[in-house]
Short mmCIF file of C-alpha atoms in Angstrom, two decimals:
data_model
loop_
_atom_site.label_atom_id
_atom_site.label_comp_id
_atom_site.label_asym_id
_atom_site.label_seq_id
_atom_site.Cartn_x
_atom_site.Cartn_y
_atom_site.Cartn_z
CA UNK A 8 9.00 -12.33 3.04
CA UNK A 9 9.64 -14.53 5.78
CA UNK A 10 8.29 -11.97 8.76
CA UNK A 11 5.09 -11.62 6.05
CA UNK A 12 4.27 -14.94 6.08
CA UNK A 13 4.33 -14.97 10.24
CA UNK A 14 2.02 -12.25 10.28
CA UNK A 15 -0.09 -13.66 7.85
CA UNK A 16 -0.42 -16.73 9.54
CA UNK A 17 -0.74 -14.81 13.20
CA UNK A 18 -4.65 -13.80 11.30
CA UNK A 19 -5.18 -17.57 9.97
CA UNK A 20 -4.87 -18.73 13.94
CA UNK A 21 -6.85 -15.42 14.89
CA UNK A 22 -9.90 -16.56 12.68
CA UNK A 23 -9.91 -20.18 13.70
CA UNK A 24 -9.98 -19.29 17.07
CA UNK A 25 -12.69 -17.06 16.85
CA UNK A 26 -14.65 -20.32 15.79
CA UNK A 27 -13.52 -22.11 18.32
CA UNK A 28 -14.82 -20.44 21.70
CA UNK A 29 -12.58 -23.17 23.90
CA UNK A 30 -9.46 -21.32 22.76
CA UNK A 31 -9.79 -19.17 25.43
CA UNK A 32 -5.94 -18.00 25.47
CA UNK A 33 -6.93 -16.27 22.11
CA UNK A 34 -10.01 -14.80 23.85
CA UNK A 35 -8.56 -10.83 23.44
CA UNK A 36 -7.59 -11.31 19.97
CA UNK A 37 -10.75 -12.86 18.69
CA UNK A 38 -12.74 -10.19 20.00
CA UNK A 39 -10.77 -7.04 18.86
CA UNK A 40 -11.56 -9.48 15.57
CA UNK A 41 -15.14 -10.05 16.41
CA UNK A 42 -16.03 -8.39 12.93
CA UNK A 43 -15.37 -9.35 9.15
CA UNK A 44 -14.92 -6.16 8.80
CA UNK A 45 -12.51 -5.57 11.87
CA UNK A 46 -10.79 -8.25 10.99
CA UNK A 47 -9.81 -7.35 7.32
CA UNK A 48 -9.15 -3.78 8.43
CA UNK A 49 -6.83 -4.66 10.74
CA UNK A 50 -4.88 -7.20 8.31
CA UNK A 51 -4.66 -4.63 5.47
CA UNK A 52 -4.10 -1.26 7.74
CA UNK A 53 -1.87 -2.91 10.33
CA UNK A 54 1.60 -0.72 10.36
CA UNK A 55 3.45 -3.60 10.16
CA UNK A 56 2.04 -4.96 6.62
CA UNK A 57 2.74 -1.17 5.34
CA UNK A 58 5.82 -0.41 6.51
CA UNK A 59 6.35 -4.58 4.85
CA UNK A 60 5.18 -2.80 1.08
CA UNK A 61 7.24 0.37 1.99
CA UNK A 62 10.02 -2.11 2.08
CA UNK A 63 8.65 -4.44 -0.79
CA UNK A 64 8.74 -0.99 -3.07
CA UNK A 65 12.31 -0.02 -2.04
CA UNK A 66 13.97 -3.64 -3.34
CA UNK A 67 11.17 -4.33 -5.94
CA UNK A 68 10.63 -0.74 -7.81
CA UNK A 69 13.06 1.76 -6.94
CA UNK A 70 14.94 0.97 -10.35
CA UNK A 71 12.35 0.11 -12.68
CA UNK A 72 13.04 3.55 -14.09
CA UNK A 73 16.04 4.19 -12.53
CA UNK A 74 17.94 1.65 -14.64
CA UNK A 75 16.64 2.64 -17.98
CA UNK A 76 17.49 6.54 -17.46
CA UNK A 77 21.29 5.66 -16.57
CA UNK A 78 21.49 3.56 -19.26
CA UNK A 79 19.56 6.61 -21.32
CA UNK A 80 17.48 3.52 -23.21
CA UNK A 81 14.05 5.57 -23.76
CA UNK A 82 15.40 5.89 -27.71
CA UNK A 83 15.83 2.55 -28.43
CA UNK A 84 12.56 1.54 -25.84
CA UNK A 85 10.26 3.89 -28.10
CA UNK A 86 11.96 2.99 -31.60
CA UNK A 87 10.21 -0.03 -31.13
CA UNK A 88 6.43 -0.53 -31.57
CA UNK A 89 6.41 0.55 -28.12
CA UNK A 90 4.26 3.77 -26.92
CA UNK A 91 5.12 5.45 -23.57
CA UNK A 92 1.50 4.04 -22.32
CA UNK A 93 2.63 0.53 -22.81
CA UNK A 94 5.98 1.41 -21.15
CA UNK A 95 4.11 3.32 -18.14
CA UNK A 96 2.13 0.16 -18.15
CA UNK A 97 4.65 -2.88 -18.22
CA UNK A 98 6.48 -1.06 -14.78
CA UNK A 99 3.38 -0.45 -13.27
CA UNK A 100 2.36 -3.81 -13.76
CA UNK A 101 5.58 -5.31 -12.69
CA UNK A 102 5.73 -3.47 -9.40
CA UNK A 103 1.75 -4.44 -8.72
CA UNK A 104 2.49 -7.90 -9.00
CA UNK A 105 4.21 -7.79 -6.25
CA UNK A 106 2.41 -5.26 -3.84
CA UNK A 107 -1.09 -7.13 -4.91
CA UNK A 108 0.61 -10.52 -4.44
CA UNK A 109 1.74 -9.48 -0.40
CA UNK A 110 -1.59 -7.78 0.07
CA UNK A 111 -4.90 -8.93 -2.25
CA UNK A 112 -3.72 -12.41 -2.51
CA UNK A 113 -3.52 -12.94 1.15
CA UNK A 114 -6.65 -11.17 1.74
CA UNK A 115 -8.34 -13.71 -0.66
CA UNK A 116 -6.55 -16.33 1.08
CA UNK A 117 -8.01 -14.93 4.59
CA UNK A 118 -11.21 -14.77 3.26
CA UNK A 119 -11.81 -18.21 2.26
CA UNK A 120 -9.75 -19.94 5.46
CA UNK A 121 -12.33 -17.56 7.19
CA UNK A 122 -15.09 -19.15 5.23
CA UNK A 123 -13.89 -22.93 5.55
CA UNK A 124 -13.77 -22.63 9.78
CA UNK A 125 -16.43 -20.98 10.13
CA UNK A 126 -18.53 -22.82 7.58
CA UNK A 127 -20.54 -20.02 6.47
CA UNK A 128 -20.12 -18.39 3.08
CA UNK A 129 -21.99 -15.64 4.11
CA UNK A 130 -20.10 -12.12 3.80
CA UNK A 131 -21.52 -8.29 2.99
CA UNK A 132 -21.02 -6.99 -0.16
CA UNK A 133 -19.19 -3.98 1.26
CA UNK A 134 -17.08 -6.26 2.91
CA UNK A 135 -16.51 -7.96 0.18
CA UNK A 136 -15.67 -4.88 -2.03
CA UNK A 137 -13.28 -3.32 0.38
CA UNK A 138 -11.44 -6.67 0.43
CA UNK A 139 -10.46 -5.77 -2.78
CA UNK A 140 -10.74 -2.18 -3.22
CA UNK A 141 -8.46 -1.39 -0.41
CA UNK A 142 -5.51 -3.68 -1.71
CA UNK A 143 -5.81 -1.87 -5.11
CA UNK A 144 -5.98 1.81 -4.43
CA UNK A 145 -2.92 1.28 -1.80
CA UNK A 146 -0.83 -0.95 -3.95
CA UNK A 147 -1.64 1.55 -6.94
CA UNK A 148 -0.85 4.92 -5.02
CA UNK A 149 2.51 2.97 -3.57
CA UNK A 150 3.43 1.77 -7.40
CA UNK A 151 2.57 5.18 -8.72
CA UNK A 152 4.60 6.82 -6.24
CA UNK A 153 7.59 4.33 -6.36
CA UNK A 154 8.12 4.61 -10.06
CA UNK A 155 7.78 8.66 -10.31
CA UNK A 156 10.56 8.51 -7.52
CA UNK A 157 12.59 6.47 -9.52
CA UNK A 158 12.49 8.93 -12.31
CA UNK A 159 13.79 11.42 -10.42
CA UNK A 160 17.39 9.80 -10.57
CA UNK A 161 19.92 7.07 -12.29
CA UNK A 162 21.14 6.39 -8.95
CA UNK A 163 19.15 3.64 -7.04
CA UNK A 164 20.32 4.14 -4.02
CA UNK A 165 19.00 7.71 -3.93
CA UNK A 166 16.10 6.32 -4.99
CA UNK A 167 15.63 4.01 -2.56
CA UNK A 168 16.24 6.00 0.30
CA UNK A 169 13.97 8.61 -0.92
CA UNK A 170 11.19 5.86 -1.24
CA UNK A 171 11.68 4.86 2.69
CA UNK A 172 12.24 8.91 3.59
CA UNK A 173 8.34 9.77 2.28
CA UNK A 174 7.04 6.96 4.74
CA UNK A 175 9.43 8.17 7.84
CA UNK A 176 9.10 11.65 7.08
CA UNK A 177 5.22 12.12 6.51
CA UNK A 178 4.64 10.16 9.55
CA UNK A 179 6.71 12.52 11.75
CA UNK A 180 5.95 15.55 9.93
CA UNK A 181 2.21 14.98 10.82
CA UNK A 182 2.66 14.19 14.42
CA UNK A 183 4.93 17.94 14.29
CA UNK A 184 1.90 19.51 12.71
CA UNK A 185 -0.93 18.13 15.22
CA UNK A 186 1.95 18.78 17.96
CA UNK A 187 1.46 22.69 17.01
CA UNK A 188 -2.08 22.72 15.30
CA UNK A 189 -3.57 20.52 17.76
CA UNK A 190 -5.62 18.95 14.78
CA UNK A 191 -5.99 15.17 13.22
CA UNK A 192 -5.99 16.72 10.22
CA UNK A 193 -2.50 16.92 10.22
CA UNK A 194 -2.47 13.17 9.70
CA UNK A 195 -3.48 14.39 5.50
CA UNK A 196 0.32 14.22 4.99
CA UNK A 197 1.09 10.88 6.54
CA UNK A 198 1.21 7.94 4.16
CA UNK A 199 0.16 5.26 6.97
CA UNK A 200 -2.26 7.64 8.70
CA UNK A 201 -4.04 7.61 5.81
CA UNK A 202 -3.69 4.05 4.98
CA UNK A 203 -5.60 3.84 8.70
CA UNK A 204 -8.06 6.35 7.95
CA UNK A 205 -9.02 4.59 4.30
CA UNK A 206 -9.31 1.35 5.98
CA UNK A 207 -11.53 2.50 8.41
CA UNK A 208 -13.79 4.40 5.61
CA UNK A 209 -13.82 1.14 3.09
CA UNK A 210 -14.91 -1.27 5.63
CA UNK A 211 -17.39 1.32 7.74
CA UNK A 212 -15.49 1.76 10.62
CA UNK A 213 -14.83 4.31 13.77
CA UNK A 214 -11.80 6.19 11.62
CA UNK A 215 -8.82 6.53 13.29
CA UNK A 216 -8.44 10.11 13.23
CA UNK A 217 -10.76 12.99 13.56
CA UNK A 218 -11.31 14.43 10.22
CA UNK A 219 -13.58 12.57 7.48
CA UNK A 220 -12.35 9.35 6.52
CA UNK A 221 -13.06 9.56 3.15
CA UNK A 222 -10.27 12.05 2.40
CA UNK A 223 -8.19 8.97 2.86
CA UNK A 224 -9.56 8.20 -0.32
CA UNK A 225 -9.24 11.30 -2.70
CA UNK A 226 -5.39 11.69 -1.16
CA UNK A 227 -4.59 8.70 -2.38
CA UNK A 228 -5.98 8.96 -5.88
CA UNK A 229 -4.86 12.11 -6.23
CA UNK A 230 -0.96 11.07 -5.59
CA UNK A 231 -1.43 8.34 -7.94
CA UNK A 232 -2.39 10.75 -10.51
CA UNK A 233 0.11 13.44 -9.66
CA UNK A 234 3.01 10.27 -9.24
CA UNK A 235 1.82 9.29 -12.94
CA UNK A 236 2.39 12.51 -14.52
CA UNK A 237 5.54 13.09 -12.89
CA UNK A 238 6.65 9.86 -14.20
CA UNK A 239 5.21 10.32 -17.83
CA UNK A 240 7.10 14.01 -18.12
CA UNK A 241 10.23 12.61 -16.75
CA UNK A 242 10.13 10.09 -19.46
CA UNK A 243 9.81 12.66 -22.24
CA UNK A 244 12.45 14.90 -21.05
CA UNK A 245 14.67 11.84 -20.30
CA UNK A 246 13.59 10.45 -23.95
CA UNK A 247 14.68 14.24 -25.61
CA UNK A 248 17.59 14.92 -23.80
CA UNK A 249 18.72 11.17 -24.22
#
């Protein structure tokens, strides 16, 4: 939390500056952030803020699920006036809070500091949109994939590490597979390659890699809805074998 709130405030100093053109010690930051649309892209795709949510997911959602299967409480959760949607949809929820707290809130936050030292209210629409579409497909996929992780196994500790293994390993796995292919696409597989590559694609950007950037997008949704159905036949074989 603490290392967060330094690196959010590092982008708060960045977009003062950048209004200020006597802050010349600032002068290479400001103009790598000479965009509203650089600048978000870079807050929201930096490596640092995902490996923070990588992180944020391991302490926050790796026993959402967990907990409940070793305690084998899916009978007395669905005895209830309780249907598995509304259970799929108080974890989700509960996990989003906090991913959409350390990334849409802040970008909000940005936003309107940006606004106030500048004094203009003037921003694109697209801009505007990927300020908050970005935070919400990420923080979705990340949720998605957190919980159907944590239904794989009672223990959290497995859990956990097997939450932090997807980011390590589908980073180096796609730097082995462009090693040998000698293609970008092999940045598909890695989670923040395409966190990069869908940052670049919301806010109109040069992607970072050379394959289109809007299969950043479709990868994502299509974990979340994979990650979802994992979790949701988990459940029901937890719930009948329970």
């Amino acid at each position: 939390s603490a290392a967060l709130d330094v690196y959010k405030r590092q982008f708060l100093v960045a977009v003062y500056a950048s209004t200020k053109p006597e802050l010349k010690i600032l002068g290479e930051l400001v103009r790598l952030l000479k965009s509203d649309a650089e600048l978000f892209k870079t807050f929201y795709s930096n490596g640092f803020l995902t490996f923070m949510l990588v992180i944020l997911s391991v302490f926050s959602g790796a026993d959402l699920v967990a907990s409940d299967l070793k305690s084998k409480a899916f009978p007395l959760y669905f005895a209830r006036p309780l249907s598995r949607l509304d259970y799929l949809a108080g974890k989700l929820g509960i996990l989003l809070f906090y991913l959409l707290a350390f990334t849409l809130l802040p970008g909000i936050l940005l936003l309107l500091f940006k606004m106030l030292f500048s004094g203009s209210l003037a921003v694109a629409p697209g801009v505007l949109l990927a300020i908050v579409a970005f935070p919400l497909v990420v923080s979705t996929c990340l949720a998605a994939l957190t919980l159907a992780l944590s239904s794989l196994s009672p223990n959290t500790k497995f859990v956990q590490i097997a939450i932090f293994l997807v980011y390590i390993f589908s980073n180096n796995l796609a730097h082995i597979l462009r090693a040998i292919f000698k293609s970008d696409y092999a940045f598909l597989v890695s989670l923040p390659g395409n966190i990069q590559q869908l940052g670049a694609f919301l806010f109109g950007l040069k992607p970072a890699y050379g394959f289109p950037a809007w299969l950043s997008l479709l990868l994502p949704l299509a974990l979340t809805a994979l990650s979802l159905w994992l979790l949701a036949w988990r459940i029901r074989k937890a719930e009948a074998t329970a």
